[in-house]
Amino acid sequence: MGKMVMQYDVKTPSPDADIEAMIQDIRNNLMEGFIMQEKVEIKPLFFGIKAAVCQFVTDEDPERQDQIENYLNNLESTGEWELSFISRL
């Protein structure tokens, strides 16, 4: 089975949120079968909101995208997110 990479821009929930803590929360609680790349780009957006550009590598399976998106939705430390890139490796 092949691998795929998914890139998400994960926004902080508020301007005063600690983006480094949010990134660590995403990394520490990641589900089995997903690997989060070490390098995370932080982009300033608007009104103090920032986005962490996170890349996740996992097995090529149609259900994996739903799993990571449900995971990001359920974390209290994250705000809105956007899928910015997906590709097979």
PDB file of C-alpha atoms in Angstrom:
ATOM      1  CA  MET A   1       0.000   0.000   0.000  1.00  0.00           C
ATOM      2  CA  GLY A   2       1.271   3.472  -0.852  1.00  0.00           C
ATOM      3  CA  LYS A   3       1.573   6.553   1.299  1.00  0.00           C
ATOM      4  CA  MET A   4       0.036   9.983   0.982  1.00  0.00           C
ATOM      5  CA  VAL A   5       0.739  13.405   2.438  1.00  0.00           C
ATOM      6  CA  MET A   6      -1.946  15.885   3.483  1.00  0.00           C
ATOM      7  CA  GLN A   7      -1.178  19.499   4.318  1.00  0.00           C
ATOM      8  CA  TYR A   8      -3.518  21.536   6.502  1.00  0.00           C
ATOM      9  CA  ASP A   9      -3.431  25.192   7.491  1.00  0.00           C
ATOM     10  CA  VAL A  10      -4.651  25.010  11.095  1.00  0.00           C
ATOM     11  CA  LYS A  11      -5.681  28.365  12.561  1.00  0.00           C
ATOM     12  CA  THR A  12      -5.491  29.420  16.174  1.00  0.00           C
ATOM     13  CA  PRO A  13      -8.940  29.734  17.780  1.00  0.00           C
ATOM     14  CA  SER A  14      -8.263  33.298  19.018  1.00  0.00           C
ATOM     15  CA  PRO A  15      -5.627  36.033  18.622  1.00  0.00           C
ATOM     16  CA  ASP A  16      -4.166  35.374  22.077  1.00  0.00           C
ATOM     17  CA  ALA A  17      -3.870  31.588  21.621  1.00  0.00           C
ATOM     18  CA  ASP A  18      -0.375  30.090  21.916  1.00  0.00           C
ATOM     19  CA  ILE A  19       0.348  28.597  18.485  1.00  0.00           C
ATOM     20  CA  GLU A  20       3.346  26.609  19.749  1.00  0.00           C
ATOM     21  CA  ALA A  21       1.125  24.940  22.371  1.00  0.00           C
ATOM     22  CA  MET A  22      -1.478  24.215  19.664  1.00  0.00           C
ATOM     23  CA  ILE A  23       1.155  22.559  17.461  1.00  0.00           C
ATOM     24  CA  GLN A  24       2.415  20.484  20.386  1.00  0.00           C
ATOM     25  CA  ASP A  25      -1.156  19.422  21.224  1.00  0.00           C
ATOM     26  CA  ILE A  26      -1.718  18.279  17.626  1.00  0.00           C
ATOM     27  CA  ARG A  27       1.564  16.359  17.652  1.00  0.00           C
ATOM     28  CA  ASN A  28       1.154  14.770  21.107  1.00  0.00           C
ATOM     29  CA  ASN A  29      -2.355  13.438  20.571  1.00  0.00           C
ATOM     30  CA  LEU A  30      -1.996  12.286  16.958  1.00  0.00           C
ATOM     31  CA  MET A  31      -3.732   9.038  16.105  1.00  0.00           C
ATOM     32  CA  GLU A  32      -1.817   5.874  15.337  1.00  0.00           C
ATOM     33  CA  GLY A  33      -0.975   5.516  11.662  1.00  0.00           C
ATOM     34  CA  PHE A  34      -0.250   9.234  11.122  1.00  0.00           C
ATOM     35  CA  ILE A  35       3.131  10.945  11.177  1.00  0.00           C
ATOM     36  CA  MET A  36       3.328  14.714  11.513  1.00  0.00           C
ATOM     37  CA  GLN A  37       6.335  16.265   9.806  1.00  0.00           C
ATOM     38  CA  GLU A  38       8.786  18.002  12.146  1.00  0.00           C
ATOM     39  CA  LYS A  39       8.871  21.315  10.258  1.00  0.00           C
ATOM     40  CA  VAL A  40       5.759  23.425  10.780  1.00  0.00           C
ATOM     41  CA  GLU A  41       5.509  26.824   9.115  1.00  0.00           C
ATOM     42  CA  ILE A  42       3.696  29.538  11.075  1.00  0.00           C
ATOM     43  CA  LYS A  43       1.886  32.140   8.996  1.00  0.00           C
ATOM     44  CA  PRO A  44       0.372  35.360  10.362  1.00  0.00           C
ATOM     45  CA  LEU A  45      -3.131  35.817   8.947  1.00  0.00           C
ATOM     46  CA  PHE A  46      -5.445  38.581  10.203  1.00  0.00           C
ATOM     47  CA  PHE A  47      -6.470  40.257  13.466  1.00  0.00           C
ATOM     48  CA  GLY A  48      -3.785  38.344  15.379  1.00  0.00           C
ATOM     49  CA  ILE A  49      -4.867  34.919  14.116  1.00  0.00           C
ATOM     50  CA  LYS A  50      -2.030  32.656  12.967  1.00  0.00           C
ATOM     51  CA  ALA A  51      -1.976  29.414  11.004  1.00  0.00           C
ATOM     52  CA  ALA A  52       0.274  26.410  11.443  1.00  0.00           C
ATOM     53  CA  VAL A  53       1.005  24.652   8.155  1.00  0.00           C
ATOM     54  CA  CYS A  54       1.072  20.994   9.183  1.00  0.00           C
ATOM     55  CA  GLN A  55       1.857  18.012   6.965  1.00  0.00           C
ATOM     56  CA  PHE A  56       0.680  14.524   7.846  1.00  0.00           C
ATOM     57  CA  VAL A  57       1.913  11.307   6.220  1.00  0.00           C
ATOM     58  CA  THR A  58      -0.237   8.200   6.345  1.00  0.00           C
ATOM     59  CA  ASP A  59      -1.237   5.109   4.380  1.00  0.00           C
ATOM     60  CA  GLU A  60      -3.138   5.695   1.176  1.00  0.00           C
ATOM     61  CA  ASP A  61      -6.710   5.041   2.292  1.00  0.00           C
ATOM     62  CA  PRO A  62      -9.807   7.113   1.479  1.00  0.00           C
ATOM     63  CA  GLU A  63     -10.898   7.070   5.146  1.00  0.00           C
ATOM     64  CA  ARG A  64      -7.636   8.647   6.375  1.00  0.00           C
ATOM     65  CA  GLN A  65      -8.628  12.152   5.271  1.00  0.00           C
ATOM     66  CA  ASP A  66     -11.883  11.961   7.227  1.00  0.00           C
ATOM     67  CA  GLN A  67     -10.016  10.632  10.261  1.00  0.00           C
ATOM     68  CA  ILE A  68      -7.493  13.479  10.413  1.00  0.00           C
ATOM     69  CA  GLU A  69     -10.189  16.102   9.776  1.00  0.00           C
ATOM     70  CA  ASN A  70     -12.376  14.722  12.571  1.00  0.00           C
ATOM     71  CA  TYR A  71      -9.298  14.731  14.803  1.00  0.00           C
ATOM     72  CA  LEU A  72      -8.565  18.405  14.052  1.00  0.00           C
ATOM     73  CA  ASN A  73     -12.236  19.308  14.611  1.00  0.00           C
ATOM     74  CA  ASN A  74     -12.297  17.638  18.029  1.00  0.00           C
ATOM     75  CA  LEU A  75      -9.167  19.279  19.452  1.00  0.00           C
ATOM     76  CA  GLU A  76     -10.048  22.174  21.747  1.00  0.00           C
ATOM     77  CA  SER A  77      -6.761  23.957  21.051  1.00  0.00           C
ATOM     78  CA  THR A  78      -7.377  24.366  17.308  1.00  0.00           C
ATOM     79  CA  GLY A  79      -9.534  26.798  15.400  1.00  0.00           C
ATOM     80  CA  GLU A  80     -10.669  26.446  11.808  1.00  0.00           C
ATOM     81  CA  TRP A  81      -8.502  24.503   9.363  1.00  0.00           C
ATOM     82  CA  GLU A  82      -8.177  24.207   5.618  1.00  0.00           C
ATOM     83  CA  LEU A  83      -6.813  21.402   3.456  1.00  0.00           C
ATOM     84  CA  SER A  84      -4.224  23.093   1.256  1.00  0.00           C
ATOM     85  CA  PHE A  85      -2.501  20.117  -0.382  1.00  0.00           C
ATOM     86  CA  ILE A  86      -2.831  16.361  -0.799  1.00  0.00           C
ATOM     87  CA  SER A  87      -0.652  14.006  -2.809  1.00  0.00           C
ATOM     88  CA  ARG A  88       0.463  10.418  -3.138  1.00  0.00           C
ATOM     89  CA  LEU A  89       4.078   9.657  -2.239  1.00  0.00           C
TER      90      LEU A  89
END
